[in-house]
PDB file of C-alpha atoms in Angstrom:
ATOM      1  CA  UNK A  27      -0.008  -0.108  -0.150  1.00  0.00           C
ATOM      2  CA  UNK A  28       3.148   2.422  -0.116  1.00  0.00           C
ATOM      3  CA  UNK A  29       2.872   5.600  -2.285  1.00  0.00           C
ATOM      4  CA  UNK A  30       3.919   6.642  -5.056  1.00  0.00           C
ATOM      5  CA  UNK A  31       3.475  10.479  -5.713  1.00  0.00           C
ATOM      6  CA  UNK A  32       4.073  12.023  -9.286  1.00  0.00           C
ATOM      7  CA  UNK A  33       4.102  15.599  -9.967  1.00  0.00           C
ATOM      8  CA  UNK A  34       2.424  15.621 -13.316  1.00  0.00           C
ATOM      9  CA  UNK A  35       1.392  18.686 -15.833  1.00  0.00           C
ATOM     10  CA  UNK A  36      -1.975  18.438 -14.492  1.00  0.00           C
ATOM     11  CA  UNK A  37      -1.437  18.230 -10.814  1.00  0.00           C
ATOM     12  CA  UNK A  38      -0.287  15.537  -8.155  1.00  0.00           C
ATOM     13  CA  UNK A  39      -0.854  11.755  -9.392  1.00  0.00           C
ATOM     14  CA  UNK A  40      -0.686   9.385  -6.656  1.00  0.00           C
ATOM     15  CA  UNK A  41      -0.925   5.481  -6.210  1.00  0.00           C
ATOM     16  CA  UNK A  42       0.315   2.651  -4.484  1.00  0.00           C
ATOM     17  CA  UNK A  43       2.939  -0.231  -5.365  1.00  0.00           C
ATOM     18  CA  UNK A  44       0.015  -3.009  -6.363  1.00  0.00           C
ATOM     19  CA  UNK A  45      -1.608  -0.519  -8.631  1.00  0.00           C
ATOM     20  CA  UNK A  46       2.104   0.605  -9.967  1.00  0.00           C
ATOM     21  CA  UNK A  47       2.851  -3.123 -10.508  1.00  0.00           C
ATOM     22  CA  UNK A  48      -0.258  -3.624 -12.706  1.00  0.00           C
ATOM     23  CA  UNK A  49       0.644  -0.686 -14.729  1.00  0.00           C
ATOM     24  CA  UNK A  50       3.895  -2.145 -15.254  1.00  0.00           C
ATOM     25  CA  UNK A  51       2.882  -5.349 -16.611  1.00  0.00           C
ATOM     26  CA  UNK A  52       0.364  -3.493 -18.865  1.00  0.00           C
ATOM     27  CA  UNK A  53       3.370  -1.475 -20.440  1.00  0.00           C
ATOM     28  CA  UNK A  54       5.201  -4.674 -20.822  1.00  0.00           C
ATOM     29  CA  UNK A  55       2.509  -5.753 -22.623  1.00  0.00           C
ATOM     30  CA  UNK A  56       2.000  -2.310 -24.792  1.00  0.00           C
ATOM     31  CA  UNK A  57       5.572  -2.377 -25.637  1.00  0.00           C
ATOM     32  CA  UNK A  58       5.401  -6.082 -27.072  1.00  0.00           C
ATOM     33  CA  UNK A  59       2.362  -5.038 -29.006  1.00  0.00           C
ATOM     34  CA  UNK A  60       4.397  -2.415 -30.430  1.00  0.00           C
ATOM     35  CA  UNK A  61       7.064  -5.141 -31.626  1.00  0.00           C
ATOM     36  CA  UNK A  62       9.285  -4.602 -29.077  1.00  0.00           C
ATOM     37  CA  UNK A  63      11.507  -7.638 -28.443  1.00  0.00           C
ATOM     38  CA  UNK A  64      14.271  -9.052 -26.068  1.00  0.00           C
ATOM     39  CA  UNK A  65      17.610  -7.304 -26.219  1.00  0.00           C
ATOM     40  CA  UNK A  66      15.708  -4.394 -28.125  1.00  0.00           C
ATOM     41  CA  UNK A  67      16.183  -0.698 -26.727  1.00  0.00           C
ATOM     42  CA  UNK A  68      13.693   1.204 -25.629  1.00  0.00           C
ATOM     43  CA  UNK A  69      14.435   5.359 -25.255  1.00  0.00           C
ATOM     44  CA  UNK A  70      12.673   7.431 -23.018  1.00  0.00           C
ATOM     45  CA  UNK A  71      13.041  11.325 -23.330  1.00  0.00           C
ATOM     46  CA  UNK A  72      11.093  12.224 -20.322  1.00  0.00           C
ATOM     47  CA  UNK A  73      11.030  13.692 -16.742  1.00  0.00           C
ATOM     48  CA  UNK A  74      11.044  12.100 -13.010  1.00  0.00           C
ATOM     49  CA  UNK A  75       7.546  11.000 -12.880  1.00  0.00           C
ATOM     50  CA  UNK A  76       5.341   7.734 -12.449  1.00  0.00           C
ATOM     51  CA  UNK A  77       5.053   6.794 -16.367  1.00  0.00           C
ATOM     52  CA  UNK A  78       8.999   6.749 -16.475  1.00  0.00           C
ATOM     53  CA  UNK A  79       9.262   4.921 -13.175  1.00  0.00           C
ATOM     54  CA  UNK A  80       6.849   2.235 -14.978  1.00  0.00           C
ATOM     55  CA  UNK A  81       9.255   2.000 -17.731  1.00  0.00           C
ATOM     56  CA  UNK A  82      12.666   1.445 -15.514  1.00  0.00           C
ATOM     57  CA  UNK A  83      10.770  -1.844 -14.871  1.00  0.00           C
ATOM     58  CA  UNK A  84       8.718  -2.920 -17.488  1.00  0.00           C
ATOM     59  CA  UNK A  85      11.393  -2.519 -20.452  1.00  0.00           C
ATOM     60  CA  UNK A  86      14.497  -4.556 -18.214  1.00  0.00           C
ATOM     61  CA  UNK A  87      11.608  -6.981 -16.751  1.00  0.00           C
ATOM     62  CA  UNK A  88      10.587  -7.909 -20.528  1.00  0.00           C
ATOM     63  CA  UNK A  89      14.071  -8.452 -21.304  1.00  0.00           C
ATOM     64  CA  UNK A  90      14.680  -5.157 -23.580  1.00  0.00           C
ATOM     65  CA  UNK A  91      17.251  -2.526 -22.326  1.00  0.00           C
ATOM     66  CA  UNK A  92      15.772   0.907 -21.158  1.00  0.00           C
ATOM     67  CA  UNK A  93      17.642   3.707 -22.935  1.00  0.00           C
ATOM     68  CA  UNK A  94      17.176   6.788 -20.623  1.00  0.00           C
ATOM     69  CA  UNK A  95      18.172   9.935 -22.967  1.00  0.00           C
ATOM     70  CA  UNK A  96      19.152  13.000 -21.718  1.00  0.00           C
ATOM     71  CA  UNK A  97      16.803  15.784 -22.923  1.00  0.00           C
ATOM     72  CA  UNK A  98      19.690  18.612 -22.588  1.00  0.00           C
ATOM     73  CA  UNK A  99      21.933  17.030 -25.312  1.00  0.00           C
ATOM     74  CA  UNK A 100      21.628  19.694 -28.478  1.00  0.00           C
ATOM     75  CA  UNK A 101      20.047  18.179 -31.417  1.00  0.00           C
ATOM     76  CA  UNK A 102      22.738  16.484 -32.884  1.00  0.00           C
ATOM     77  CA  UNK A 103      23.645  14.811 -30.172  1.00  0.00           C
ATOM     78  CA  UNK A 104      20.242  13.364 -29.373  1.00  0.00           C
ATOM     79  CA  UNK A 105      19.850  12.157 -32.731  1.00  0.00           C
ATOM     80  CA  UNK A 106      23.468  10.548 -32.217  1.00  0.00           C
ATOM     81  CA  UNK A 107      22.541   8.695 -29.180  1.00  0.00           C
ATOM     82  CA  UNK A 108      19.012   7.207 -30.634  1.00  0.00           C
ATOM     83  CA  UNK A 109      20.672   5.936 -33.635  1.00  0.00           C
ATOM     84  CA  UNK A 110      23.548   4.612 -31.757  1.00  0.00           C
ATOM     85  CA  UNK A 111      21.210   2.635 -29.461  1.00  0.00           C
ATOM     86  CA  UNK A 112      19.112   1.926 -32.248  1.00  0.00           C
ATOM     87  CA  UNK A 113      15.957   2.760 -30.129  1.00  0.00           C
ATOM     88  CA  UNK A 114      12.758   0.919 -31.559  1.00  0.00           C
ATOM     89  CA  UNK A 115      10.123   2.812 -29.566  1.00  0.00           C
ATOM     90  CA  UNK A 116      10.310   6.232 -28.075  1.00  0.00           C
ATOM     91  CA  UNK A 117       8.688   7.030 -24.969  1.00  0.00           C
ATOM     92  CA  UNK A 118       8.317  10.900 -24.753  1.00  0.00           C
ATOM     93  CA  UNK A 119       6.563  13.782 -22.550  1.00  0.00           C
ATOM     94  CA  UNK A 120       4.064  15.602 -24.226  1.00  0.00           C
ATOM     95  CA  UNK A 121       6.197  19.055 -23.563  1.00  0.00           C
ATOM     96  CA  UNK A 122       9.259  17.346 -24.818  1.00  0.00           C
ATOM     97  CA  UNK A 123       7.666  16.356 -28.021  1.00  0.00           C
ATOM     98  CA  UNK A 124       9.136  19.556 -30.284  1.00  0.00           C
ATOM     99  CA  UNK A 125      12.766  18.232 -29.341  1.00  0.00           C
ATOM    100  CA  UNK A 126      11.746  15.058 -31.049  1.00  0.00           C
ATOM    101  CA  UNK A 127       9.983  16.636 -34.369  1.00  0.00           C
ATOM    102  CA  UNK A 128      13.380  18.452 -34.664  1.00  0.00           C
ATOM    103  CA  UNK A 129      15.351  15.668 -35.284  1.00  0.00           C
ATOM    104  CA  UNK A 130      12.858  12.938 -37.019  1.00  0.00           C
ATOM    105  CA  UNK A 131      14.043  13.056 -40.187  1.00  0.00           C
ATOM    106  CA  UNK A 132      17.622  11.751 -38.973  1.00  0.00           C
ATOM    107  CA  UNK A 133      16.171   8.770 -37.158  1.00  0.00           C
ATOM    108  CA  UNK A 134      16.944   5.594 -38.959  1.00  0.00           C
ATOM    109  CA  UNK A 135      15.687   2.777 -35.995  1.00  0.00           C
ATOM    110  CA  UNK A 136      12.793   4.235 -34.580  1.00  0.00           C
ATOM    111  CA  UNK A 137       9.390   2.787 -35.860  1.00  0.00           C
ATOM    112  CA  UNK A 138       6.897   4.000 -32.826  1.00  0.00           C
ATOM    113  CA  UNK A 139       6.340   7.196 -30.983  1.00  0.00           C
ATOM    114  CA  UNK A 140       4.502   6.818 -27.555  1.00  0.00           C
ATOM    115  CA  UNK A 141       3.614  10.348 -25.736  1.00  0.00           C
ATOM    116  CA  UNK A 142       3.129  10.429 -22.326  1.00  0.00           C
ATOM    117  CA  UNK A 143       0.878  12.947 -20.568  1.00  0.00           C
ATOM    118  CA  UNK A 144      -2.321  13.568 -18.952  1.00  0.00           C
ATOM    119  CA  UNK A 145      -4.538  14.787 -21.814  1.00  0.00           C
ATOM    120  CA  UNK A 146      -5.529  13.857 -25.328  1.00  0.00           C
ATOM    121  CA  UNK A 147      -2.918  13.192 -28.090  1.00  0.00           C
ATOM    122  CA  UNK A 148      -1.295  16.619 -29.025  1.00  0.00           C
ATOM    123  CA  UNK A 149      -0.766  17.900 -32.305  1.00  0.00           C
ATOM    124  CA  UNK A 150       2.509  16.740 -33.609  1.00  0.00           C
ATOM    125  CA  UNK A 151       4.525  15.592 -36.742  1.00  0.00           C
ATOM    126  CA  UNK A 152       5.589  12.231 -35.401  1.00  0.00           C
ATOM    127  CA  UNK A 153       4.381   9.235 -36.857  1.00  0.00           C
ATOM    128  CA  UNK A 154       3.617   6.859 -36.064  1.00  0.00           C
ATOM    129  CA  UNK A 155       2.260   8.053 -32.317  1.00  0.00           C
ATOM    130  CA  UNK A 156       0.581   6.697 -29.750  1.00  0.00           C
ATOM    131  CA  UNK A 157      -1.329   8.194 -26.781  1.00  0.00           C
ATOM    132  CA  UNK A 158       0.476   6.212 -24.003  1.00  0.00           C
ATOM    133  CA  UNK A 159      -2.659   6.352 -21.465  1.00  0.00           C
ATOM    134  CA  UNK A 160      -4.822   4.977 -24.496  1.00  0.00           C
ATOM    135  CA  UNK A 161      -2.473   1.979 -24.925  1.00  0.00           C
ATOM    136  CA  UNK A 162      -2.434   1.378 -21.535  1.00  0.00           C
ATOM    137  CA  UNK A 163      -6.085   1.505 -21.144  1.00  0.00           C
ATOM    138  CA  UNK A 164      -6.455  -1.492 -23.840  1.00  0.00           C
ATOM    139  CA  UNK A 165      -3.211  -3.531 -22.519  1.00  0.00           C
ATOM    140  CA  UNK A 166      -3.407  -6.604 -20.204  1.00  0.00           C
ATOM    141  CA  UNK A 167      -2.198  -6.975 -16.647  1.00  0.00           C
ATOM    142  CA  UNK A 168      -1.617 -10.500 -17.020  1.00  0.00           C
ATOM    143  CA  UNK A 169       1.588 -10.069 -18.963  1.00  0.00           C
ATOM    144  CA  UNK A 170       3.905 -12.717 -17.879  1.00  0.00           C
ATOM    145  CA  UNK A 171       7.672 -11.551 -17.489  1.00  0.00           C
ATOM    146  CA  UNK A 172      10.464 -14.109 -18.892  1.00  0.00           C
ATOM    147  CA  UNK A 173      12.088 -15.881 -15.868  1.00  0.00           C
ATOM    148  CA  UNK A 174      15.128 -16.904 -18.072  1.00  0.00           C
ATOM    149  CA  UNK A 175      16.725 -13.418 -18.164  1.00  0.00           C
ATOM    150  CA  UNK A 176      20.271 -13.979 -17.358  1.00  0.00           C
ATOM    151  CA  UNK A 177      22.038 -11.628 -14.541  1.00  0.00           C
ATOM    152  CA  UNK A 178      24.535 -10.501 -17.295  1.00  0.00           C
ATOM    153  CA  UNK A 179      21.779  -9.433 -19.884  1.00  0.00           C
ATOM    154  CA  UNK A 180      21.527  -5.634 -20.518  1.00  0.00           C
ATOM    155  CA  UNK A 181      19.031  -4.081 -18.863  1.00  0.00           C
ATOM    156  CA  UNK A 182      20.015  -0.405 -19.581  1.00  0.00           C
ATOM    157  CA  UNK A 183      22.137   2.080 -21.399  1.00  0.00           C
ATOM    158  CA  UNK A 184      22.918   5.629 -21.066  1.00  0.00           C
ATOM    159  CA  UNK A 185      25.499   8.055 -22.625  1.00  0.00           C
ATOM    160  CA  UNK A 186      28.031  10.582 -21.550  1.00  0.00           C
ATOM    161  CA  UNK A 187      27.223  14.186 -22.214  1.00  0.00           C
ATOM    162  CA  UNK A 188      30.294  14.089 -24.660  1.00  0.00           C
ATOM    163  CA  UNK A 189      33.201  16.204 -22.721  1.00  0.00           C
ATOM    164  CA  UNK A 190      35.144  15.346 -26.034  1.00  0.00           C
ATOM    165  CA  UNK A 191      33.761  14.199 -29.201  1.00  0.00           C
ATOM    166  CA  UNK A 192      30.245  12.461 -29.725  1.00  0.00           C
ATOM    167  CA  UNK A 193      28.627  11.091 -26.387  1.00  0.00           C
ATOM    168  CA  UNK A 194      29.680   7.621 -25.168  1.00  0.00           C
ATOM    169  CA  UNK A 195      27.366   4.907 -24.542  1.00  0.00           C
ATOM    170  CA  UNK A 196      27.623   2.479 -21.250  1.00  0.00           C
ATOM    171  CA  UNK A 197      25.366  -0.452 -20.644  1.00  0.00           C
ATOM    172  CA  UNK A 198      24.363  -1.886 -17.161  1.00  0.00           C
ATOM    173  CA  UNK A 199      23.568  -5.584 -16.815  1.00  0.00           C
ATOM    174  CA  UNK A 200      20.909  -6.744 -14.279  1.00  0.00           C
ATOM    175  CA  UNK A 201      23.807  -8.038 -11.921  1.00  0.00           C
ATOM    176  CA  UNK A 202      25.305  -3.864 -12.053  1.00  0.00           C
ATOM    177  CA  UNK A 203      21.836  -2.576 -11.351  1.00  0.00           C
ATOM    178  CA  UNK A 204      21.228  -5.161  -8.556  1.00  0.00           C
ATOM    179  CA  UNK A 205      24.707  -4.899  -6.914  1.00  0.00           C
ATOM    180  CA  UNK A 206      24.239  -0.930  -7.065  1.00  0.00           C
ATOM    181  CA  UNK A 207      21.028  -1.105  -5.577  1.00  0.00           C
ATOM    182  CA  UNK A 208      22.224  -3.172  -2.589  1.00  0.00           C
ATOM    183  CA  UNK A 209      25.379  -0.447  -1.901  1.00  0.00           C
ATOM    184  CA  UNK A 210      22.369   2.305  -2.008  1.00  0.00           C
ATOM    185  CA  UNK A 211      20.616   0.826   0.604  1.00  0.00           C
ATOM    186  CA  UNK A 212      23.925  -0.074   3.132  1.00  0.00           C
ATOM    187  CA  UNK A 213      23.976   1.723   6.181  1.00  0.00           C
ATOM    188  CA  UNK A 214      27.276   3.775   5.466  1.00  0.00           C
ATOM    189  CA  UNK A 215      26.029   4.962   1.779  1.00  0.00           C
ATOM    190  CA  UNK A 216      22.915   6.808   0.811  1.00  0.00           C
ATOM    191  CA  UNK A 217      21.263   4.192   3.253  1.00  0.00           C
ATOM    192  CA  UNK A 218      17.426   4.096   1.511  1.00  0.00           C
ATOM    193  CA  UNK A 219      15.085   2.169   3.799  1.00  0.00           C
ATOM    194  CA  UNK A 220      11.398   1.176   3.937  1.00  0.00           C
ATOM    195  CA  UNK A 221      10.685   3.904   6.599  1.00  0.00           C
ATOM    196  CA  UNK A 222      11.977   6.981   3.893  1.00  0.00           C
ATOM    197  CA  UNK A 223      10.369   8.975   1.498  1.00  0.00           C
ATOM    198  CA  UNK A 224      12.817   9.388  -1.261  1.00  0.00           C
ATOM    199  CA  UNK A 225      12.637  12.316  -4.069  1.00  0.00           C
ATOM    200  CA  UNK A 226      15.037  12.307  -6.584  1.00  0.00           C
ATOM    201  CA  UNK A 227      15.922  15.639  -7.677  1.00  0.00           C
ATOM    202  CA  UNK A 228      18.904  14.151 -10.084  1.00  0.00           C
ATOM    203  CA  UNK A 229      17.155  13.601 -13.434  1.00  0.00           C
ATOM    204  CA  UNK A 230      15.831  10.004 -14.706  1.00  0.00           C
ATOM    205  CA  UNK A 231      17.625  10.567 -17.715  1.00  0.00           C
ATOM    206  CA  UNK A 232      21.198  10.821 -15.773  1.00  0.00           C
ATOM    207  CA  UNK A 233      22.622   7.667 -14.659  1.00  0.00           C
ATOM    208  CA  UNK A 234      19.439   6.084 -13.546  1.00  0.00           C
ATOM    209  CA  UNK A 235      18.736   9.166 -10.942  1.00  0.00           C
ATOM    210  CA  UNK A 236      21.740   7.471  -9.112  1.00  0.00           C
ATOM    211  CA  UNK A 237      20.052   3.942  -8.919  1.00  0.00           C
ATOM    212  CA  UNK A 238      17.283   5.671  -6.427  1.00  0.00           C
ATOM    213  CA  UNK A 239      14.243   4.532  -8.297  1.00  0.00           C
ATOM    214  CA  UNK A 240      15.470   0.603  -8.233  1.00  0.00           C
ATOM    215  CA  UNK A 241      16.547   1.156  -4.436  1.00  0.00           C
ATOM    216  CA  UNK A 242      13.385   2.843  -3.341  1.00  0.00           C
ATOM    217  CA  UNK A 243      11.301   0.520  -5.143  1.00  0.00           C
ATOM    218  CA  UNK A 244      13.451  -2.561  -3.707  1.00  0.00           C
ATOM    219  CA  UNK A 245      12.894  -1.713  -0.120  1.00  0.00           C
ATOM    220  CA  UNK A 246       9.180  -0.180  -0.821  1.00  0.00           C
ATOM    221  CA  UNK A 247      10.111   3.021   0.283  1.00  0.00           C
ATOM    222  CA  UNK A 248       7.535   6.009  -0.680  1.00  0.00           C
ATOM    223  CA  UNK A 249       8.798   7.776  -4.104  1.00  0.00           C
ATOM    224  CA  UNK A 250       7.833  11.187  -4.443  1.00  0.00           C
ATOM    225  CA  UNK A 251       8.633  12.268  -8.501  1.00  0.00           C
ATOM    226  CA  UNK A 252       9.014  16.247  -8.790  1.00  0.00           C
ATOM    227  CA  UNK A 253       7.392  16.021 -12.330  1.00  0.00           C
ATOM    228  CA  UNK A 254       8.167  18.612 -15.320  1.00  0.00           C
ATOM    229  CA  UNK A 255      10.666  21.301 -15.073  1.00  0.00           C
ATOM    230  CA  UNK A 256      10.879  21.512 -11.137  1.00  0.00           C
ATOM    231  CA  UNK A 257      11.829  24.655  -9.420  1.00  0.00           C
ATOM    232  CA  UNK A 258      12.999  25.293  -6.038  1.00  0.00           C
ATOM    233  CA  UNK A 259      10.058  25.964  -4.549  1.00  0.00           C
ATOM    234  CA  UNK A 260       8.296  23.099  -6.327  1.00  0.00           C
ATOM    235  CA  UNK A 261      10.704  20.919  -4.420  1.00  0.00           C
ATOM    236  CA  UNK A 262      10.280  22.309  -1.250  1.00  0.00           C
ATOM    237  CA  UNK A 263       6.804  22.065  -1.074  1.00  0.00           C
ATOM    238  CA  UNK A 264       6.754  18.521  -2.158  1.00  0.00           C
ATOM    239  CA  UNK A 265       9.281  17.965   0.692  1.00  0.00           C
ATOM    240  CA  UNK A 266       7.064  19.560   3.093  1.00  0.00           C
ATOM    241  CA  UNK A 267       3.979  18.013   1.631  1.00  0.00           C
ATOM    242  CA  UNK A 268       5.224  14.665   1.393  1.00  0.00           C
ATOM    243  CA  UNK A 269       7.444  14.636   4.086  1.00  0.00           C
ATOM    244  CA  UNK A 270      10.462  13.795   2.412  1.00  0.00           C
ATOM    245  CA  UNK A 271      13.335  12.129   4.365  1.00  0.00           C
ATOM    246  CA  UNK A 272      15.532  11.640   1.363  1.00  0.00           C
ATOM    247  CA  UNK A 273      16.248  14.080  -1.364  1.00  0.00           C
ATOM    248  CA  UNK A 274      19.121  13.063  -4.083  1.00  0.00           C
ATOM    249  CA  UNK A 275      20.405  16.065  -5.683  1.00  0.00           C
ATOM    250  CA  UNK A 276      23.806  17.986  -6.138  1.00  0.00           C
ATOM    251  CA  UNK A 277      23.421  21.027  -3.413  1.00  0.00           C
TER     252      UNK A 277
END
């Protein structure tokens, strides 16, 4: 019954882990219907919110790889990392659609665009394009995750911000995410526990928000996700209202 609290473009959305798990299975069903197969990559261009968190587990658990894309990269780097990763589907926040529209003509591997938001599908030049919630409404929560995923299989991918040259891709094995999450929960490190309310300020598109979403889910901690374009007032209000005990961000 522990909560996941998500700030969206239209307000605060909250649900519990049981409901979250059903939606994770539905998203895996959606992606399977869109043609995503084991070993393929799904890209996200999104802020910190509950739909992004659903992708954090649906994609790796179905045997695919989650490519979290840094929305602050310049257009030529955005196109490069999407092509280099070979993303088959892009999950895009509605307010970030213009970033993808600007480079759509350069994308070589993307076959489906899915827009995440609270309202109807916005006007867009992207094609073929789908509304995330419409797809979820038609999906099944009976999706069965494969049980034979090896711990060394790829679970995720991030790119550097390219201090020199083009961005460099780094892959994460299931084993790596498991071990990192274990370390994050140790007493002498971040010490994430079940009693915490965790607010990751660090972006979910940047090194997996330091692994906080994985660790917090493992422990069953309350998660508070600050949503699109968070400012200091928004963050402080969420800390106060949701009784946040741990906020991961650069001081």
